Amino acid sequence: MEVIIAKNSAEGSSIAARLVANLVRRKPNAVLGLATGATPLLLYQELVRLHREEGLDFGGVTTFNLDEYVGLPPSHSGSYYSYMKKNLLDHINVPPQGINVPDGLTADIPKFCGEYEARIKKAGGIDLQVLGIGADGHIGFNEPTSSLASRTRIKTLTVETLRDNGADFGGVANAPHHVITMGIGTILESRVCLLMAFGEKKAGVVALAVEGPLTSMVPASALQLHPSAKFILDEAAAAGLEKRSYYNYVYEHKPSWQCE
Ligand code: F6R
């Protein structure tokens, strides 16, 4: 696991964007796993800038989103499909057939989830998965006690997550309570996992995920099992880490052959 502590979210997002851009340049048919929420917004802005100003070409790229609300049509302003179109996909050149977001309206959720997994496999697996982290430690919408071996499936959101996301729906009462999410087992199969966390609200849970025990009570701690997981944090989100100075030392002394 690599822990990168940036000065602020802008610097952290540009480090993340550089990793994504390097991958897309190296492998034009890369498969990207994408997240929604507040955390990746600056990363997506930077990818749009790289596309517009530096010609970063997403023409061969395939994307898979982590999750979607059950019961929302893609056209709903609160859907993750809408979020992705608005914040990234309408502004870069991923071909429409390369875009995959779970279908919140599917009539047969288990069948759809099996097919989503099969689509990921057929695409060659996810090269790089972008992740945020919930205040309760979730990745995707794998809430605490999710099986560490779980695959794409339906999950019920915790009250805490509903409270965090309720604003997108004008309050918790109107927010969907169920989601389709990639499982922790699905996420762990990505070749690289890039978890970003910014702000003091995330400090406690980041410390648990990075330095606490591996436990389904903190789903992000499962990344301790991943051979190539990177946590990109700002100083506020890193504030609870005991080995902060070691992570900074490692990053500053990274040999050039290790830099991507
Ligand atoms: C979103 C997702 C979630 C978020 C997490 C953090 O697709 O999978 O795990 O990454 O809830 O959300 P923000 O970034 O809004 O704090």
CSV table of C-alpha atoms and ligand atoms in Angstrom, one decimal:
chain,number,residue,atom,x,y,z
A,1,MET,CA,0.0,0.0,0.0
A,2,GLU,CA,1.3,3.4,-0.9
A,3,VAL,CA,0.1,6.5,1.0
A,4,ILE,CA,0.6,9.8,-0.7
A,5,ILE,CA,-0.1,12.9,1.4
A,6,ALA,CA,-0.7,16.0,-0.8
A,7,LYS,CA,-0.8,19.6,0.4
A,8,ASN,CA,-4.5,19.9,-0.5
A,9,SER,CA,-7.2,18.3,-2.6
A,10,ALA,CA,-6.1,20.1,-5.8
A,11,GLU,CA,-2.6,18.7,-5.5
A,12,GLY,CA,-3.9,15.2,-4.6
A,13,SER,CA,-6.3,15.3,-7.6
A,14,SER,CA,-3.6,16.3,-10.0
A,15,ILE,CA,-1.4,13.4,-8.8
A,16,ALA,CA,-4.4,11.1,-9.3
A,17,ALA,CA,-5.0,12.6,-12.8
A,18,ARG,CA,-1.4,12.0,-13.7
A,19,LEU,CA,-1.6,8.4,-12.8
A,20,VAL,CA,-4.8,8.0,-14.9
A,21,ALA,CA,-3.4,9.9,-17.8
A,22,ASN,CA,-0.1,7.9,-17.8
A,23,LEU,CA,-2.1,4.7,-17.9
A,24,VAL,CA,-4.3,5.9,-20.8
A,25,ARG,CA,-1.2,7.0,-22.7
A,26,ARG,CA,0.5,3.7,-22.1
A,27,LYS,CA,-2.5,1.6,-22.7
A,28,PRO,CA,-5.0,3.4,-25.0
A,29,ASN,CA,-7.6,0.6,-24.5
A,30,ALA,CA,-7.4,0.9,-20.7
A,31,VAL,CA,-10.4,-0.1,-18.5
A,32,LEU,CA,-11.1,2.5,-15.9
A,33,GLY,CA,-13.3,1.9,-12.8
A,34,LEU,CA,-14.9,5.2,-11.7
A,35,ALA,CA,-16.5,6.5,-8.6
A,36,THR,CA,-18.9,9.4,-8.0
A,37,GLY,CA,-19.3,11.8,-5.0
A,38,ALA,CA,-17.6,15.0,-4.1
A,39,THR,CA,-14.1,13.5,-3.8
A,40,PRO,CA,-13.2,12.8,-7.5
A,41,LEU,CA,-14.7,16.0,-8.9
A,42,LEU,CA,-11.3,17.8,-9.2
A,43,LEU,CA,-9.7,14.6,-10.7
A,44,TYR,CA,-12.5,14.6,-13.4
A,45,GLN,CA,-12.0,18.4,-14.0
A,46,GLU,CA,-8.3,17.8,-14.6
A,47,LEU,CA,-8.9,14.8,-16.9
A,48,VAL,CA,-11.3,17.0,-19.0
A,49,ARG,CA,-8.5,19.7,-19.1
A,50,LEU,CA,-5.9,17.1,-20.2
A,51,HIS,CA,-8.3,15.9,-22.9
A,52,ARG,CA,-9.1,19.5,-24.2
A,53,GLU,CA,-5.7,21.1,-23.8
A,54,GLU,CA,-3.2,18.2,-24.2
A,55,GLY,CA,-5.2,15.9,-26.4
A,56,LEU,CA,-5.5,13.0,-23.9
A,57,ASP,CA,-7.4,10.5,-26.0
A,58,PHE,CA,-10.1,8.4,-24.3
A,59,GLY,CA,-11.3,7.0,-27.7
A,60,GLY,CA,-10.2,3.4,-26.8
A,61,VAL,CA,-11.1,3.5,-23.1
A,62,THR,CA,-13.8,1.5,-21.4
A,63,THR,CA,-15.3,2.7,-18.1
A,64,PHE,CA,-17.2,0.8,-15.4
A,65,ASN,CA,-18.9,2.7,-12.6
A,66,LEU,CA,-18.9,1.3,-9.1
A,67,ASP,CA,-22.5,1.8,-8.3
A,68,GLU,CA,-26.0,3.2,-9.0
A,69,TYR,CA,-29.2,3.8,-7.1
A,70,VAL,CA,-31.9,1.2,-7.5
A,71,GLY,CA,-35.1,2.7,-8.9
A,72,LEU,CA,-33.6,5.7,-10.6
A,73,PRO,CA,-33.6,6.1,-14.4
A,74,PRO,CA,-30.3,7.3,-15.9
A,75,SER,CA,-32.0,10.6,-16.8
A,76,HIS,CA,-32.7,11.4,-13.1
A,77,SER,CA,-30.6,14.3,-11.9
A,78,GLY,CA,-29.6,12.3,-8.8
A,79,SER,CA,-28.5,9.2,-10.7
A,80,TYR,CA,-24.8,8.3,-10.9
A,81,TYR,CA,-25.2,8.0,-14.7
A,82,SER,CA,-26.2,11.7,-14.8
A,83,TYR,CA,-23.3,12.6,-12.4
A,84,MET,CA,-20.8,10.8,-14.7
A,85,LYS,CA,-22.2,12.5,-17.9
A,86,LYS,CA,-22.2,15.9,-16.3
A,87,ASN,CA,-18.8,15.8,-14.6
A,88,LEU,CA,-16.7,13.8,-17.0
A,89,LEU,CA,-18.2,11.7,-19.8
A,90,ASP,CA,-19.9,14.5,-21.7
A,91,HIS,CA,-16.6,16.3,-21.9
A,92,ILE,CA,-14.1,13.6,-23.0
A,93,ASN,CA,-14.3,11.1,-25.9
A,94,VAL,CA,-15.0,7.7,-24.3
A,95,PRO,CA,-17.3,6.1,-26.9
A,96,PRO,CA,-20.9,5.5,-25.7
A,97,GLN,CA,-20.5,1.8,-26.1
A,98,GLY,CA,-17.5,1.9,-23.7
A,99,ILE,CA,-19.5,3.4,-20.8
A,100,ASN,CA,-20.9,1.1,-18.2
A,101,VAL,CA,-22.9,2.2,-15.2
A,102,PRO,CA,-25.1,-0.3,-13.3
A,103,ASP,CA,-28.7,-0.2,-14.4
A,104,GLY,CA,-30.8,1.0,-11.5
A,105,LEU,CA,-34.0,0.1,-13.3
A,106,THR,CA,-33.2,-3.5,-14.2
A,107,ALA,CA,-36.1,-5.9,-13.6
A,108,ASP,CA,-33.8,-8.7,-12.5
A,109,ILE,CA,-31.1,-7.4,-10.2
A,110,PRO,CA,-29.1,-10.7,-9.6
A,111,LYS,CA,-29.1,-11.4,-13.3
A,112,PHE,CA,-28.0,-7.9,-14.1
A,113,CYS,CA,-25.2,-8.1,-11.5
A,114,GLY,CA,-23.9,-11.3,-12.9
A,115,GLU,CA,-23.8,-9.8,-16.4
A,116,TYR,CA,-22.0,-6.7,-15.1
A,117,GLU,CA,-19.3,-8.9,-13.6
A,118,ALA,CA,-19.1,-10.8,-17.0
A,119,ARG,CA,-18.8,-7.5,-18.9
A,120,ILE,CA,-15.9,-6.4,-16.7
A,121,LYS,CA,-14.2,-9.8,-17.4
A,122,LYS,CA,-14.8,-9.6,-21.1
A,123,ALA,CA,-13.3,-6.1,-21.2
A,124,GLY,CA,-10.1,-7.6,-19.7
A,125,GLY,CA,-10.6,-6.6,-16.1
A,126,ILE,CA,-10.3,-3.1,-14.6
A,127,ASP,CA,-6.8,-1.6,-14.9
A,128,LEU,CA,-7.3,1.2,-12.5
A,129,GLN,CA,-10.2,1.7,-10.0
A,130,VAL,CA,-10.9,5.2,-8.6
A,131,LEU,CA,-12.4,5.0,-5.1
A,132,GLY,CA,-13.6,7.4,-2.5
A,133,ILE,CA,-14.3,6.4,1.1
A,134,GLY,CA,-17.5,6.9,3.0
A,135,ALA,CA,-17.5,8.3,6.6
A,136,ASP,CA,-18.4,4.7,7.7
A,137,GLY,CA,-15.5,3.2,5.7
A,138,HIS,CA,-17.5,2.0,2.7
A,139,ILE,CA,-15.9,1.7,-0.7
A,140,GLY,CA,-18.4,1.5,-3.6
A,141,PHE,CA,-21.5,1.1,-1.5
A,142,ASN,CA,-20.1,-1.9,0.4
A,143,GLU,CA,-21.3,-0.8,3.8
A,144,PRO,CA,-19.7,-2.1,7.1
A,145,THR,CA,-20.0,-5.9,7.4
A,146,SER,CA,-20.1,-6.4,3.7
A,147,SER,CA,-18.3,-9.6,2.8
A,148,LEU,CA,-14.7,-9.0,1.8
A,149,ALA,CA,-15.3,-11.5,-1.0
A,150,SER,CA,-18.5,-9.9,-2.2
A,151,ARG,CA,-19.4,-9.4,-5.9
A,152,THR,CA,-21.7,-6.9,-7.6
A,153,ARG,CA,-25.1,-7.0,-5.9
A,154,ILE,CA,-27.8,-5.0,-4.3
A,155,LYS,CA,-27.0,-3.3,-0.9
A,156,THR,CA,-29.1,-1.4,1.6
A,157,LEU,CA,-27.5,2.0,2.5
A,158,THR,CA,-26.8,2.8,6.2
A,159,VAL,CA,-28.6,5.7,7.8
A,160,GLU,CA,-25.2,7.5,7.9
A,161,THR,CA,-24.7,7.2,4.2
A,162,LEU,CA,-28.3,8.2,3.5
A,163,ARG,CA,-27.7,11.3,5.6
A,164,ASP,CA,-24.5,12.1,3.7
A,165,ASN,CA,-26.2,11.6,0.3
A,166,GLY,CA,-29.7,12.9,1.1
A,167,ALA,CA,-28.9,16.4,0.0
A,168,ASP,CA,-28.8,15.2,-3.7
A,169,PHE,CA,-32.5,14.3,-3.3
A,170,GLY,CA,-33.8,17.2,-1.2
A,171,GLY,CA,-33.6,15.2,2.0
A,172,VAL,CA,-33.2,11.6,3.3
A,173,ALA,CA,-36.9,10.9,3.0
A,174,ASN,CA,-36.7,11.1,-0.9
A,175,ALA,CA,-33.3,9.3,-1.2
A,176,PRO,CA,-33.2,5.8,-2.6
A,177,HIS,CA,-32.3,3.3,0.1
A,178,HIS,CA,-30.9,0.6,-2.2
A,179,VAL,CA,-28.0,0.5,-4.6
A,180,ILE,CA,-26.3,-1.9,-7.0
A,181,THR,CA,-22.6,-1.9,-6.2
A,182,MET,CA,-19.5,-3.7,-7.3
A,183,GLY,CA,-18.4,-6.0,-4.4
A,184,ILE,CA,-15.2,-5.8,-2.4
A,185,GLY,CA,-14.0,-8.9,-4.2
A,186,THR,CA,-14.8,-7.2,-7.5
A,187,ILE,CA,-12.8,-4.1,-6.5
A,188,LEU,CA,-9.9,-6.1,-5.2
A,189,GLU,CA,-9.5,-7.7,-8.7
A,190,SER,CA,-8.7,-4.3,-10.2
A,191,ARG,CA,-5.0,-4.1,-11.1
A,192,VAL,CA,-4.5,-0.7,-9.3
A,193,CYS,CA,-6.8,0.8,-6.7
A,194,LEU,CA,-6.6,4.6,-6.2
A,195,LEU,CA,-8.5,5.7,-3.1
A,196,MET,CA,-8.8,9.4,-2.6
A,197,ALA,CA,-9.9,11.1,0.6
A,198,PHE,CA,-9.8,14.8,1.4
A,199,GLY,CA,-10.8,16.8,4.5
A,200,GLU,CA,-10.8,16.3,8.2
A,201,LYS,CA,-14.1,14.5,8.2
A,202,LYS,CA,-12.3,11.5,6.6
A,203,ALA,CA,-9.3,11.5,9.0
A,204,GLY,CA,-10.7,9.0,11.5
A,205,VAL,CA,-11.9,6.4,8.9
A,206,VAL,CA,-8.7,6.8,6.8
A,207,ALA,CA,-6.6,5.9,9.8
A,208,LEU,CA,-8.7,2.9,10.5
A,209,ALA,CA,-8.6,1.7,6.8
A,210,VAL,CA,-4.8,2.2,6.4
A,211,GLU,CA,-3.4,1.4,9.9
A,212,GLY,CA,-6.3,-0.5,11.6
A,213,PRO,CA,-7.0,-4.2,11.5
A,214,LEU,CA,-8.4,-5.8,8.3
A,215,THR,CA,-12.1,-6.0,9.1
A,216,SER,CA,-15.4,-6.0,7.3
A,217,MET,CA,-16.5,-3.3,9.8
A,218,VAL,CA,-14.2,-0.9,7.8
A,219,PRO,CA,-14.6,-2.2,4.2
A,220,ALA,CA,-11.8,0.1,2.9
A,221,SER,CA,-9.4,-1.9,5.1
A,222,ALA,CA,-9.7,-4.7,2.5
A,223,LEU,CA,-7.3,-2.6,0.4
A,224,GLN,CA,-4.6,-3.8,2.8
A,225,LEU,CA,-4.9,-7.1,0.8
A,226,HIS,CA,-4.4,-5.4,-2.6
A,227,PRO,CA,-1.0,-5.7,-4.2
A,228,SER,CA,-1.2,-2.1,-5.7
A,229,ALA,CA,-3.4,0.2,-3.6
A,230,LYS,CA,-2.6,3.8,-3.4
A,231,PHE,CA,-4.3,6.2,-0.9
A,232,ILE,CA,-4.1,9.8,-2.1
A,233,LEU,CA,-4.9,12.1,0.8
A,234,ASP,CA,-4.7,15.8,1.7
A,235,GLU,CA,-3.1,16.8,5.0
A,236,ALA,CA,-6.4,17.0,6.8
A,237,ALA,CA,-7.5,13.5,5.8
A,238,ALA,CA,-4.0,12.1,6.8
A,239,ALA,CA,-4.1,13.8,10.2
A,240,GLY,CA,-4.9,10.6,12.1
A,241,LEU,CA,-2.2,8.4,10.6
A,242,GLU,CA,0.5,7.3,13.0
A,243,LYS,CA,3.2,6.7,10.3
A,244,ARG,CA,2.6,9.9,8.4
A,245,SER,CA,6.3,10.9,8.4
A,246,TYR,CA,7.3,7.5,7.1
A,247,TYR,CA,4.8,7.8,4.2
A,248,ASN,CA,6.2,11.2,3.3
A,249,TYR,CA,9.7,9.9,3.5
A,250,VAL,CA,8.9,7.0,1.1
A,251,TYR,CA,7.2,9.3,-1.4
A,252,GLU,CA,10.1,11.8,-1.4
A,253,HIS,CA,12.7,9.1,-1.8
A,254,LYS,CA,10.8,7.1,-4.5
A,255,PRO,CA,13.3,5.8,-7.0
A,256,SER,CA,12.6,6.9,-10.5
A,257,TRP,CA,11.9,3.3,-11.7
A,258,GLN,CA,9.0,3.2,-9.2
A,259,CYS,CA,7.4,6.4,-10.5
A,260,GLU,CA,4.5,6.0,-13.0
B,1,F6R,C1,-19.5,6.7,-5.1
B,1,F6R,C2,-19.0,5.7,-4.1
B,1,F6R,C3,-18.9,6.0,-2.7
B,1,F6R,C4,-18.2,7.4,-2.4
B,1,F6R,C5,-18.1,7.7,-0.9
B,1,F6R,C6,-17.5,9.0,-0.6
B,1,F6R,O1,-19.6,6.1,-6.4
B,1,F6R,O2,-18.8,4.6,-4.5
B,1,F6R,O3,-18.1,5.0,-2.0
B,1,F6R,O4,-16.9,7.4,-3.0
B,1,F6R,O5,-19.4,7.7,-0.4
B,1,F6R,O6,-18.3,10.1,-1.1
B,1,F6R,P1,-17.7,11.6,-1.1
B,1,F6R,O7,-16.7,11.6,-2.1
B,1,F6R,O8,-18.9,12.4,-1.6
B,1,F6R,O9,-17.3,11.9,0.2
